[in-house]
GROMACS .gro file of C-alpha atoms in nm:
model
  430
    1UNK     CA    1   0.000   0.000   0.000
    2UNK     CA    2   0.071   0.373  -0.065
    3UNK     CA    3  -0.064   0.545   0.289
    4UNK     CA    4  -0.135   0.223   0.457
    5UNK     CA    5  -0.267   0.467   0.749
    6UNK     CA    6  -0.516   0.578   0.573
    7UNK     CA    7  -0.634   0.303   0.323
    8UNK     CA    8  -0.691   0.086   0.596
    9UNK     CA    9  -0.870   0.322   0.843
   10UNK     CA   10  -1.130   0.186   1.025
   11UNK     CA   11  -1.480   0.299   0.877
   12UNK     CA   12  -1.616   0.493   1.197
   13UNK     CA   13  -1.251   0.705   1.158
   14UNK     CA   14  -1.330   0.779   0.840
   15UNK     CA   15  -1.701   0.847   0.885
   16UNK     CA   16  -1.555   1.105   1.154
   17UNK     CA   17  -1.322   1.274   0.931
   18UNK     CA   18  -1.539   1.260   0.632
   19UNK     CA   19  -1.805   1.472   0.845
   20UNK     CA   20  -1.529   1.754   0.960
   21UNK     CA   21  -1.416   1.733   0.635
   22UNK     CA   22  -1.774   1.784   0.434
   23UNK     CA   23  -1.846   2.095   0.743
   24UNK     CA   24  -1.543   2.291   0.608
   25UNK     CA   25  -1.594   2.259   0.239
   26UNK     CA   26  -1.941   2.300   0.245
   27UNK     CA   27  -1.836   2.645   0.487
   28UNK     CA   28  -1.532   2.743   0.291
   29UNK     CA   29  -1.769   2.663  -0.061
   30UNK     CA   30  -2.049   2.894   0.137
   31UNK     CA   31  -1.825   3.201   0.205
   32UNK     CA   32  -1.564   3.198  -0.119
   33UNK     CA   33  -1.826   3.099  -0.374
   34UNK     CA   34  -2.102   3.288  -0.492
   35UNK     CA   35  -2.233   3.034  -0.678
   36UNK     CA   36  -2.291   2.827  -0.346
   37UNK     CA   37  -2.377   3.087  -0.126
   38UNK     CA   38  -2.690   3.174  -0.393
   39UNK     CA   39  -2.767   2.808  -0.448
   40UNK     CA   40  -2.767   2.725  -0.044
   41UNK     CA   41  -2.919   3.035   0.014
   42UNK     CA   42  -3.186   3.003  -0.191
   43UNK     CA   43  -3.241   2.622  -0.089
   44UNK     CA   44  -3.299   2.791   0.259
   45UNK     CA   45  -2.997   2.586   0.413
   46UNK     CA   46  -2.672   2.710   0.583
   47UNK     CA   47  -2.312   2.540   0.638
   48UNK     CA   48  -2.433   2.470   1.030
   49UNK     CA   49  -2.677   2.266   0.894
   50UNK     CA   50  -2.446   1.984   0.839
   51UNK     CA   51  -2.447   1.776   1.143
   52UNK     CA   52  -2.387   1.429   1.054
   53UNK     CA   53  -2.332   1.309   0.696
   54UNK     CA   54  -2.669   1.227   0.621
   55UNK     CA   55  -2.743   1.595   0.589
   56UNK     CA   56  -2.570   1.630   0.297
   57UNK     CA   57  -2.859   1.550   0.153
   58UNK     CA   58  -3.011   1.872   0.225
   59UNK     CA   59  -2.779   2.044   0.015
   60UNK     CA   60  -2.876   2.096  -0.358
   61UNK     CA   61  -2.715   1.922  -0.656
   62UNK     CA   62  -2.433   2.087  -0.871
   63UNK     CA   63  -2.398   1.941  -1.286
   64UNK     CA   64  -2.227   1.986  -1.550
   65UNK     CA   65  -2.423   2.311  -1.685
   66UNK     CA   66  -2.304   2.512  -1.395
   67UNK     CA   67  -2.001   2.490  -1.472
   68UNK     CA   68  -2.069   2.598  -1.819
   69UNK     CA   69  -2.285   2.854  -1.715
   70UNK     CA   70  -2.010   2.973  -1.507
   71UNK     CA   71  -1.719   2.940  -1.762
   72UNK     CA   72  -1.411   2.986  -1.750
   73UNK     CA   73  -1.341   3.080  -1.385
   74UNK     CA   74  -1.705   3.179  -1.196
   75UNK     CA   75  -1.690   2.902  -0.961
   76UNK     CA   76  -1.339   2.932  -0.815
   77UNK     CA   77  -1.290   2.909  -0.441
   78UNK     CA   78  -0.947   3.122  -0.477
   79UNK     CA   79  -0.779   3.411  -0.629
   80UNK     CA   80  -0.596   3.341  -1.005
   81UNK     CA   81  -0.280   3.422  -0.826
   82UNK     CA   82  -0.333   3.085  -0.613
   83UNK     CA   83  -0.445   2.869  -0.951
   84UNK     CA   84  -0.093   2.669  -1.043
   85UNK     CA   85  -0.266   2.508  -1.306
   86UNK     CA   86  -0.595   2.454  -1.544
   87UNK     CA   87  -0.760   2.142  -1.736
   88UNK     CA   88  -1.020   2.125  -1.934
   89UNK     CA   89  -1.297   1.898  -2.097
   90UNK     CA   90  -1.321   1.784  -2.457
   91UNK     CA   91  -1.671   1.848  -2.478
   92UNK     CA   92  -1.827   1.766  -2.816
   93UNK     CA   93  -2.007   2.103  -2.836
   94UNK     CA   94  -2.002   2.443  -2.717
   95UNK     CA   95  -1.740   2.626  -2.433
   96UNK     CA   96  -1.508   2.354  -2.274
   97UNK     CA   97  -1.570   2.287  -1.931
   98UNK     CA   98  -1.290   2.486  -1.710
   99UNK     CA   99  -1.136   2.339  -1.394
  100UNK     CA  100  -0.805   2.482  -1.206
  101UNK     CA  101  -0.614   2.350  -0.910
  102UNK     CA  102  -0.442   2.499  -0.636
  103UNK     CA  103  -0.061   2.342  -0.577
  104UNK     CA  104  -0.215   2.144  -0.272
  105UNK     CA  105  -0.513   2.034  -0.505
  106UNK     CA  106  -0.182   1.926  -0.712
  107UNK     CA  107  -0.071   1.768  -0.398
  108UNK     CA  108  -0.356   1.600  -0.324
  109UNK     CA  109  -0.395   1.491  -0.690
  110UNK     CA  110  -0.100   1.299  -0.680
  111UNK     CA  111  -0.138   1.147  -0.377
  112UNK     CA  112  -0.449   0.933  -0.493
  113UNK     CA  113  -0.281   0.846  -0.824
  114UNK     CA  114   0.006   0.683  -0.618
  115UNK     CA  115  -0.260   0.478  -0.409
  116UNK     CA  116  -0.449   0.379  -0.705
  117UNK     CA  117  -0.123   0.251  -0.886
  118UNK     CA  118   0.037   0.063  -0.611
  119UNK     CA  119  -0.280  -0.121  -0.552
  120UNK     CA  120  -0.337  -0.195  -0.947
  121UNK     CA  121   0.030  -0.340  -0.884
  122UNK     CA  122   0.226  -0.087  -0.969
  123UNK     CA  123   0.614  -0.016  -0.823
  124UNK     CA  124   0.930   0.209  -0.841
  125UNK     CA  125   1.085  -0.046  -1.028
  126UNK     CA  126   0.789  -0.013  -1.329
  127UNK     CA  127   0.877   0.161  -1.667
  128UNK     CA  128   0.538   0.289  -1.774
  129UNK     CA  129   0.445   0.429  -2.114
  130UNK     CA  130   0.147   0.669  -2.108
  131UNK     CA  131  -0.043   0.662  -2.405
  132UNK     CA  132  -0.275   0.930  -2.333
  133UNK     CA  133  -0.307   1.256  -2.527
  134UNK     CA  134  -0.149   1.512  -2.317
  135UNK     CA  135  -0.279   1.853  -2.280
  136UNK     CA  136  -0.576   2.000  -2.132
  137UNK     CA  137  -0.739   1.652  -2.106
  138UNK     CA  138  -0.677   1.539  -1.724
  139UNK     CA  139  -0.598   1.167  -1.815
  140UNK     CA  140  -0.222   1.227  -1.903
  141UNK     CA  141  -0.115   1.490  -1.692
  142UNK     CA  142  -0.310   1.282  -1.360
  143UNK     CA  143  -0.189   0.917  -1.425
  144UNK     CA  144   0.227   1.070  -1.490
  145UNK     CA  145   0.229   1.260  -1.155
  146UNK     CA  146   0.084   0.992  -0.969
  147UNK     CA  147   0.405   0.728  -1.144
  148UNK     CA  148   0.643   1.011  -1.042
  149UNK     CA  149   0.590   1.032  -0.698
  150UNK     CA  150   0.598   0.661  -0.652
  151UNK     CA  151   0.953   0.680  -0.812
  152UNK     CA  152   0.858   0.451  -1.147
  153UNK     CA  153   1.039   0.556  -1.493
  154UNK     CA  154   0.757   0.763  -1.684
  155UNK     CA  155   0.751   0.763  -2.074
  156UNK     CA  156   0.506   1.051  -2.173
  157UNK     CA  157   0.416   0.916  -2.558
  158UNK     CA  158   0.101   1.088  -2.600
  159UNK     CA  159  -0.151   0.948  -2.813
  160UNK     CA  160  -0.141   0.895  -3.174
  161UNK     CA  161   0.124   0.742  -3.426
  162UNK     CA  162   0.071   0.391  -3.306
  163UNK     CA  163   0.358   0.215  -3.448
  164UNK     CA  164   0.585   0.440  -3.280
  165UNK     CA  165   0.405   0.338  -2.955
  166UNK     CA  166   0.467  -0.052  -3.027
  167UNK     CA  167   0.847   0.022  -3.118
  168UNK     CA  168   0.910   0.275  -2.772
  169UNK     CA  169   0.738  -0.046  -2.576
  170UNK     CA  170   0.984  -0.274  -2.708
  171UNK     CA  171   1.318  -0.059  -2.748
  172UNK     CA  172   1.251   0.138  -2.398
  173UNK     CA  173   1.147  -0.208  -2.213
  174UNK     CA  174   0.794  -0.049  -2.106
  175UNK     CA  175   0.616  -0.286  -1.836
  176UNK     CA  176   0.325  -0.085  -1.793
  177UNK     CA  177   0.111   0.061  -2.013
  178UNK     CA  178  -0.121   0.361  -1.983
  179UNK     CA  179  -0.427   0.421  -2.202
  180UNK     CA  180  -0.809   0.352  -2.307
  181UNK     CA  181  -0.847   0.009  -2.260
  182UNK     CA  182  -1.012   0.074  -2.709
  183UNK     CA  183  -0.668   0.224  -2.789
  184UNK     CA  184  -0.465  -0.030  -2.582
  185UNK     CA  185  -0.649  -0.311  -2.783
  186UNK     CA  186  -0.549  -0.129  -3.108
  187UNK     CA  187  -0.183  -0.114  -2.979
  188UNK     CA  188  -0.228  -0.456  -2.980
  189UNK     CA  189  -0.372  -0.498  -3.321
  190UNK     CA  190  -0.030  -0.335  -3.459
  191UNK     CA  191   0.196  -0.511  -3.278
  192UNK     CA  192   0.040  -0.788  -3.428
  193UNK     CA  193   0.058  -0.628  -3.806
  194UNK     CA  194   0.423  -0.522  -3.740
  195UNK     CA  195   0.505  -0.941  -3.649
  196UNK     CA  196   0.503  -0.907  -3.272
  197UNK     CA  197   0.390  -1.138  -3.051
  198UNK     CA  198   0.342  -1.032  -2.647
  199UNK     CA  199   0.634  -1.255  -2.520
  200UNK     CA  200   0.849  -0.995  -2.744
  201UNK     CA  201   0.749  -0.727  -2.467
  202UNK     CA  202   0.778  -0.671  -2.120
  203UNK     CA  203   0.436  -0.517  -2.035
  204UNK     CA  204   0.273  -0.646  -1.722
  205UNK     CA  205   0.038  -0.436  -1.570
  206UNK     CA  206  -0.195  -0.196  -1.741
  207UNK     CA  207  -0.424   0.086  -1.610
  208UNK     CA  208  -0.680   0.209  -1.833
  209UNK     CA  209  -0.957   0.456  -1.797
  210UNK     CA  210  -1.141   0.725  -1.941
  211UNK     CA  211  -1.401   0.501  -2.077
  212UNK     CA  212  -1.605   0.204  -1.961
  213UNK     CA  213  -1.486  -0.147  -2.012
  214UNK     CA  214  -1.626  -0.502  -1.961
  215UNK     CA  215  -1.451  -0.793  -1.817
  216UNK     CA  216  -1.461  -0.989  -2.174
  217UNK     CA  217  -1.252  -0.683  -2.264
  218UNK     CA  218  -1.016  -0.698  -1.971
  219UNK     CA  219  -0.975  -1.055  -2.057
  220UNK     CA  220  -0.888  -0.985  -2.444
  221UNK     CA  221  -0.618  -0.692  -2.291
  222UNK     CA  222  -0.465  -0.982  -2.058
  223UNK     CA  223  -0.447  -1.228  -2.365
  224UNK     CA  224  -0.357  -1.000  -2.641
  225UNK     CA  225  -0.090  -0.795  -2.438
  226UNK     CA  226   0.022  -0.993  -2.169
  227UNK     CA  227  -0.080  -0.759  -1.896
  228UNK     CA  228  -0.285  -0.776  -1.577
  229UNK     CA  229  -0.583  -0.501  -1.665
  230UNK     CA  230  -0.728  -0.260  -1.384
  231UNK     CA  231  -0.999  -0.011  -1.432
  232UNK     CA  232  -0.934   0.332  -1.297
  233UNK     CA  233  -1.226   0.622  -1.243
  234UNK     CA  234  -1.247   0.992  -1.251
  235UNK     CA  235  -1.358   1.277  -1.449
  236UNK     CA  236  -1.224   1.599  -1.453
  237UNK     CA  237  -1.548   1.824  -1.285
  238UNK     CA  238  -1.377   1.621  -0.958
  239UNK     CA  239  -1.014   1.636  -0.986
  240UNK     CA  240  -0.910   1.354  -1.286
  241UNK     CA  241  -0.826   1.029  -1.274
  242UNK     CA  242  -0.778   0.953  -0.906
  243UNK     CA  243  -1.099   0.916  -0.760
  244UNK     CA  244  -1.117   0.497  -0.772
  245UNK     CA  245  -0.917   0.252  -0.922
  246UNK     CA  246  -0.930  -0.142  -0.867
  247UNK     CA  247  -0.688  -0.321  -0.666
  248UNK     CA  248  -0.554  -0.708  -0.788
  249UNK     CA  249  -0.827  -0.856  -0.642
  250UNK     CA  250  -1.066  -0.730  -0.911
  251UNK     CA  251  -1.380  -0.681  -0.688
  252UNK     CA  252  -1.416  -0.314  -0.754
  253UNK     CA  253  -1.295   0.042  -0.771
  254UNK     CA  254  -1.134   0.127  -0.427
  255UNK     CA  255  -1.269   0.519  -0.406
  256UNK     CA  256  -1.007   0.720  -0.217
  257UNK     CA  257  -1.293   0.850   0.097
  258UNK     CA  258  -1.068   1.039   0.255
  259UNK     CA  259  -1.085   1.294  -0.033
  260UNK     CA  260  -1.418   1.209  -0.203
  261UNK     CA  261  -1.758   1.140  -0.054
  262UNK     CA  262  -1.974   0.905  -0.321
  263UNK     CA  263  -2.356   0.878  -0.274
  264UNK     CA  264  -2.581   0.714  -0.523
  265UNK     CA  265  -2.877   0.855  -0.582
  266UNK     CA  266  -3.211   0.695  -0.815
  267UNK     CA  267  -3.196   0.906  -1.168
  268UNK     CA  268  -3.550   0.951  -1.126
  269UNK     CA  269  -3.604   1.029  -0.778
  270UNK     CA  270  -3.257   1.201  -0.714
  271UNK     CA  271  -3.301   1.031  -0.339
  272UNK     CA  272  -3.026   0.812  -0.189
  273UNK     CA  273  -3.062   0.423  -0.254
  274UNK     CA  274  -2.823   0.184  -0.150
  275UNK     CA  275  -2.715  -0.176  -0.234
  276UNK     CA  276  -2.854  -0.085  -0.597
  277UNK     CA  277  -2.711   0.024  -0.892
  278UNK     CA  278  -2.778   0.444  -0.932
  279UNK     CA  279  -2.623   0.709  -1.019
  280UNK     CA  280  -2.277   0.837  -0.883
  281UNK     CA  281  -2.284   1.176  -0.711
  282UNK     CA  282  -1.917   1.293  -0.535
  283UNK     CA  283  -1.815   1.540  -0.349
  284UNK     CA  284  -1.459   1.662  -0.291
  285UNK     CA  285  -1.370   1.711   0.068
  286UNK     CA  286  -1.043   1.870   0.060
  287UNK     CA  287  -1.025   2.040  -0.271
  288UNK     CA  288  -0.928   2.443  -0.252
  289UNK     CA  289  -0.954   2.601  -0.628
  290UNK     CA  290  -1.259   2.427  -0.763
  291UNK     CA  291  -1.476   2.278  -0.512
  292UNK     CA  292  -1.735   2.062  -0.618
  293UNK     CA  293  -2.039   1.961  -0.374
  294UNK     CA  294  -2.263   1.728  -0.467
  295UNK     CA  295  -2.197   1.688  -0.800
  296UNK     CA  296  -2.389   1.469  -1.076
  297UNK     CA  297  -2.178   1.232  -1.270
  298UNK     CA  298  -2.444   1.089  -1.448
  299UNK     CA  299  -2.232   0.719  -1.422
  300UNK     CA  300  -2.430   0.442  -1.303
  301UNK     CA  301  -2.296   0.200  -1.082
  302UNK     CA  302  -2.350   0.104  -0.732
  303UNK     CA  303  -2.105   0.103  -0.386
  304UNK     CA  304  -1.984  -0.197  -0.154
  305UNK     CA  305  -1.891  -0.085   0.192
  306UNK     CA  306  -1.749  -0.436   0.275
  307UNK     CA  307  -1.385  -0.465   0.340
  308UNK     CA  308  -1.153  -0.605   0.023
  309UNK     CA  309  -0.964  -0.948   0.064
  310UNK     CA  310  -0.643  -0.689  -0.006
  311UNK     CA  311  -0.662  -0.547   0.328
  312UNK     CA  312  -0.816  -0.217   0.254
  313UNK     CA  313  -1.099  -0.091   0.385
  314UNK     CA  314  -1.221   0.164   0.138
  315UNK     CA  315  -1.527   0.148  -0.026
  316UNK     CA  316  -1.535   0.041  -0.380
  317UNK     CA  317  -1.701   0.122  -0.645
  318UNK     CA  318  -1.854  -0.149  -0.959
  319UNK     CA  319  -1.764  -0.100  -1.284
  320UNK     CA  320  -1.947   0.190  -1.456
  321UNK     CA  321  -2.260  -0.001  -1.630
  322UNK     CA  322  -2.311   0.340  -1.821
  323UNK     CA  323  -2.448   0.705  -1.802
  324UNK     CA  324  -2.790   0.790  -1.732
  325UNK     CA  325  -2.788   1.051  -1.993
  326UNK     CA  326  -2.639   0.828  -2.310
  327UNK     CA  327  -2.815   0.516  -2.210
  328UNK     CA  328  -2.989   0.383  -2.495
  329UNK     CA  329  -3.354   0.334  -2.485
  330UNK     CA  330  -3.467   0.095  -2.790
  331UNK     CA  331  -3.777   0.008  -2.797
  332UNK     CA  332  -3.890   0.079  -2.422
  333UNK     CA  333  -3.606  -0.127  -2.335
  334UNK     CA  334  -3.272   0.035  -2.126
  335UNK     CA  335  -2.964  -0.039  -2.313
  336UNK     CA  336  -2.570   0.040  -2.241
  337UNK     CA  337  -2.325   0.022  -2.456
  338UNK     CA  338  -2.088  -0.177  -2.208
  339UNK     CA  339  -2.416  -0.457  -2.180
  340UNK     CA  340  -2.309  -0.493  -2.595
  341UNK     CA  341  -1.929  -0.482  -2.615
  342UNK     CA  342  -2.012  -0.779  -2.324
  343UNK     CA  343  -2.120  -1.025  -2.540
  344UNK     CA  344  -1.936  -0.956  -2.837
  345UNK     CA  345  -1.560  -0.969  -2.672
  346UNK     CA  346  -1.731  -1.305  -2.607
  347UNK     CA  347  -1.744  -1.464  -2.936
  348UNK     CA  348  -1.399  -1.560  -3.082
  349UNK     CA  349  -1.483  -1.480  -3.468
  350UNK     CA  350  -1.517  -1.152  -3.436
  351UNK     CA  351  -1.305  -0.867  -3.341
  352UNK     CA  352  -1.339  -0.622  -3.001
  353UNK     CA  353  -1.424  -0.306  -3.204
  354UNK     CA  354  -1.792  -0.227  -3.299
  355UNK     CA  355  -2.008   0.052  -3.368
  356UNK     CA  356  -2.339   0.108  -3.262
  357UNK     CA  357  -2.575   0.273  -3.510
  358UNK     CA  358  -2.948   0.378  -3.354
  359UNK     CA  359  -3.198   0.479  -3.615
  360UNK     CA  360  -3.625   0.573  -3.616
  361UNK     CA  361  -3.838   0.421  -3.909
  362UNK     CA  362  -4.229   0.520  -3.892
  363UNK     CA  363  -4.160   0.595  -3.481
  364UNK     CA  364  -3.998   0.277  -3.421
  365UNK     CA  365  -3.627   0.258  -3.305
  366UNK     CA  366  -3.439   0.001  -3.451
  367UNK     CA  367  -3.031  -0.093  -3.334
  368UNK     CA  368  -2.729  -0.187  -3.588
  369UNK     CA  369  -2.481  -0.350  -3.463
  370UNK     CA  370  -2.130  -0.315  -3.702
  371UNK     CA  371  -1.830  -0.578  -3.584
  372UNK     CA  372  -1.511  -0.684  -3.748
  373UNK     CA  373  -1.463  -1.027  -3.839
  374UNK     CA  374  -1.104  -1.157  -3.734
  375UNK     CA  375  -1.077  -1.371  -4.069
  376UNK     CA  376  -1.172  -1.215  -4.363
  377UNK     CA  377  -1.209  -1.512  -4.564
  378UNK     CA  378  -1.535  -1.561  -4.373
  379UNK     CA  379  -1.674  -1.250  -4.604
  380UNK     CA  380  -1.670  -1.541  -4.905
  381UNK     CA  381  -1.835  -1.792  -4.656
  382UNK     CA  382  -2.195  -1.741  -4.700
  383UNK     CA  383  -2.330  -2.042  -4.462
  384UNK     CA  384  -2.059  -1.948  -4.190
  385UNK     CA  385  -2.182  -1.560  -4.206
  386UNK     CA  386  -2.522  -1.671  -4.173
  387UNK     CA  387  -2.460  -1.909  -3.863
  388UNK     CA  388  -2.232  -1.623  -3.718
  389UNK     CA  389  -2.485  -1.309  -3.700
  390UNK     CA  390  -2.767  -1.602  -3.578
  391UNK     CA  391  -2.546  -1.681  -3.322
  392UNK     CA  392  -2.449  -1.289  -3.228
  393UNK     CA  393  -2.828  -1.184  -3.277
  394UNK     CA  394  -2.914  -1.454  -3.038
  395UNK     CA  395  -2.675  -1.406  -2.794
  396UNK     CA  396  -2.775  -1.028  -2.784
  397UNK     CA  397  -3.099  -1.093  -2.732
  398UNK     CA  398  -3.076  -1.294  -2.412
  399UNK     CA  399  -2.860  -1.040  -2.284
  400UNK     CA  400  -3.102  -0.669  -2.412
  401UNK     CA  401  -3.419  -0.820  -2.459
  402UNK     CA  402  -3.433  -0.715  -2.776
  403UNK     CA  403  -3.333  -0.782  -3.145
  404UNK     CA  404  -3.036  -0.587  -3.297
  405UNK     CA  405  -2.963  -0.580  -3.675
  406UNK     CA  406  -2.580  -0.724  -3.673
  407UNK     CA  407  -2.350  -0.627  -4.012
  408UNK     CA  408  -2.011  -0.797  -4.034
  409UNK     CA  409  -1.738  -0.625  -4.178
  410UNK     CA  410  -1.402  -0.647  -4.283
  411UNK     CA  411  -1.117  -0.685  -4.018
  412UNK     CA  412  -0.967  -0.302  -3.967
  413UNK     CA  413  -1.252  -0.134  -4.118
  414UNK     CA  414  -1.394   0.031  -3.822
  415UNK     CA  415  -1.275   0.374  -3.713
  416UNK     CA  416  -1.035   0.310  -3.419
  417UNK     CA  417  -0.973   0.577  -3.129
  418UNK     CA  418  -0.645   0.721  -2.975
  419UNK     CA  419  -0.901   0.876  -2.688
  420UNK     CA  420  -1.196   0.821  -2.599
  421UNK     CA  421  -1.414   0.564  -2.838
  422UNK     CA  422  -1.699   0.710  -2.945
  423UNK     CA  423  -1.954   0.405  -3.002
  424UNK     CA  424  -2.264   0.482  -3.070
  425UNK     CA  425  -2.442   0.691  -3.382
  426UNK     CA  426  -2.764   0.821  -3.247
  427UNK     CA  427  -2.898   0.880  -3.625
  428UNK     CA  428  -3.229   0.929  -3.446
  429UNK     CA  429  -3.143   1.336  -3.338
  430UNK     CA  430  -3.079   1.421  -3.680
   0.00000   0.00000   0.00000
């Protein structure tokens, strides 16, 4: 462990501190932020308020369109002066959504990167390649400070120019690799096209993040790269990448408490549930430039408070099952991506990229389903394409509930992703 002190605190010490914690942010948010102070205010509740940590359901929620509304710097806690550095969103439309961080928010930052790494199994000895695009995206910038201050050898490739990513693996001796787990698979791909083979490597943990994953894909990662996979979570509203990450026991994301309080909330009711699957709403307890209280992720998932078979005693998030704002409705029917890219890394002729097209004929919502085929010979193989999308149709509809219209194409057809995949066409807002 990292700060064994603190990751294996007992939960009634870290109930108290959480509560001392969440009564001076929710002050120091009150008196340096007008945003808060109008929002409370008007919500008729004041920082004394918060007496135990159930009240912190009496305070109102923040999202994503106040920060917007607020762009670039409305919602800072501090002076410019005190901002050491800024981040922002890639948001597919409109302003970029700002955040800045004090050099203790820095501090802080890096301090839950190195927890989340040692747990996912990384050491000082580790020679990691980050294959993240660096800039104002918090992946990059988050994951390399957290390596550094554990002391492991950082190799800041960037995104992008993937053959040159397979050849500084091999030449520089890289045994841990950085990325989305969609990019890390196409890394992969070309190692394969350049003759490569994972025993000519050294990789042997990797951390990916910045987009959902399902096991069958963590299990393709392990196979086609040699590595053991872990699933870290943040977003940049909070702080970055930082906020959970899953230890090598696999059993969840362990969230770092000390620094973030999670609640999940019912996306229709907005009241707490618990032992459910909801939607993820976090507040930052310690951070100084941007504080964010009660804030809406919009990812679903749900919490286990029950101590992990590693020794820590954090509680850890599942796997993100999707958003409550891009989940799919087809037909009446609730459908996530991740619930699709589950049963297709499960069927050996076909590749782990797909894209999901959604279209509306005479009101009626129908799904496509594109996937590569690993052997293009199949394409000539009329009788073996026909068996294969029956068996992918089927298999899709035990798991949605529905019936998906499945095209096969040709292997490297698809549009791959250096960031972020973006997999699913929603033809129906056009």
């Amino acid at each position: 462990m990292f700060n064994p002190k603190i990751e294996t605190m007992s939960r009634e010490e870290l109930k108290v501190l959480q509560l001392e914690r969440l009564q001076k942010i929710v002050k120091y948010a009150y008196e340096n932020v007008p945003f808060y102070k109008k929002k409370y205010d008007e919500a008729g509740v004041k920082p004394e308020d918060i007496k135990c940590l159930e009240d912190i359901k009496k305070l109102p929620f923040v999202v994503k369109d106040d920060l917007r509304d607020n762009y670039p710097f409305g919602l800072l806690a501090v002076p410019m002066d005190d901002i050491v550095r800024v981040h922002a969103s890639s948001g597919t439309s409109g302003k970029p959504t700002v955040v800045a961080y004090t050099k203790n928010d820095l501090d802080m930052w890096s301090e839950c990167m190195a927890r989340l790494i040692v747990a996912a199994g990384g050491t000082k000895q580790d020679i990691v390649q980050i294959s993240f695009g660096y800039g104002l995206f918090t992946g990059a910038l988050g994951l390399h400070q957290g390596w550094e201050k554990i002391g492991a050898t950082v190799i800041p490739a960037s995104s992008g120019n993937t053959e040159r990513q397979v050849m500084l693996l091999k030449d520089l001796g890289a045994t841990a690799l950085v990325s989305t787990p969609s990019y890390a698979l196409y890394i992969a791909e070309v190692m394969e096209k350049m003759g490569y083979t994972k025993d000519d490597f050294k990789l042997r943990i990797g951390l990916f993040g910045s987009e959902a994953s399902s096991p069958e894909m963590h299990e393709a990662l392990r196979e086609k790269l040699g590595v053991i996979p872990t699933d870290n979570y943040g977003l940049s509203e909070i702080i970055g990448p930082g906020v959970s990450g899953e230890c090598l026991e696999k059993c969840g994301m362990h969230i770092n408490e000390d620094h973030f309080l999670a609640e999940i909330v019912s996306p229709e009711t907005l009241e707490p549930i618990t032992d459910e699957y909801g939607e993820l709403v976090i507040t930052t307890l310690t951070k100084e430039g941007l504080p964010m209280i009660r804030y809406r992720t919009k990812d679903i998932t749900k919490i286990n408070y029950e101590p992990c078979k590693c020794g820590r005693t954090s509680a850890r998030m599942e796997k993100i099952r999707g958003r409550s704002d891009d989940m799919l409705i087809i037909k009446g029917v609730n459908v996530f991506p991740s619930q699709i890219e589950g049963v297709i890394c499960n069927i050996e002729e076909i590749g782990n990229n797909y894209e999901i097209v959604v279209t509306r004929e005479n009101y009626v919502d129908n799904i496509k389903i594109l996937v590569e085929l690993v052997d293009a010979s199949l394409l000539h193989n009329y009788a073996m394409l026909d068996k294969l999308t029956a068996k992918i149709k089927h298999n899709l509809r035990t798991v949605l509930q529905i019936d998906a219209d499945i095209k096969l194409v040709e292997p490297m057809t698809l549009k791959r992703f250096e960031g972020k995949a973006k997999r699913v066409t929603d033809l129906r807002k056009i």
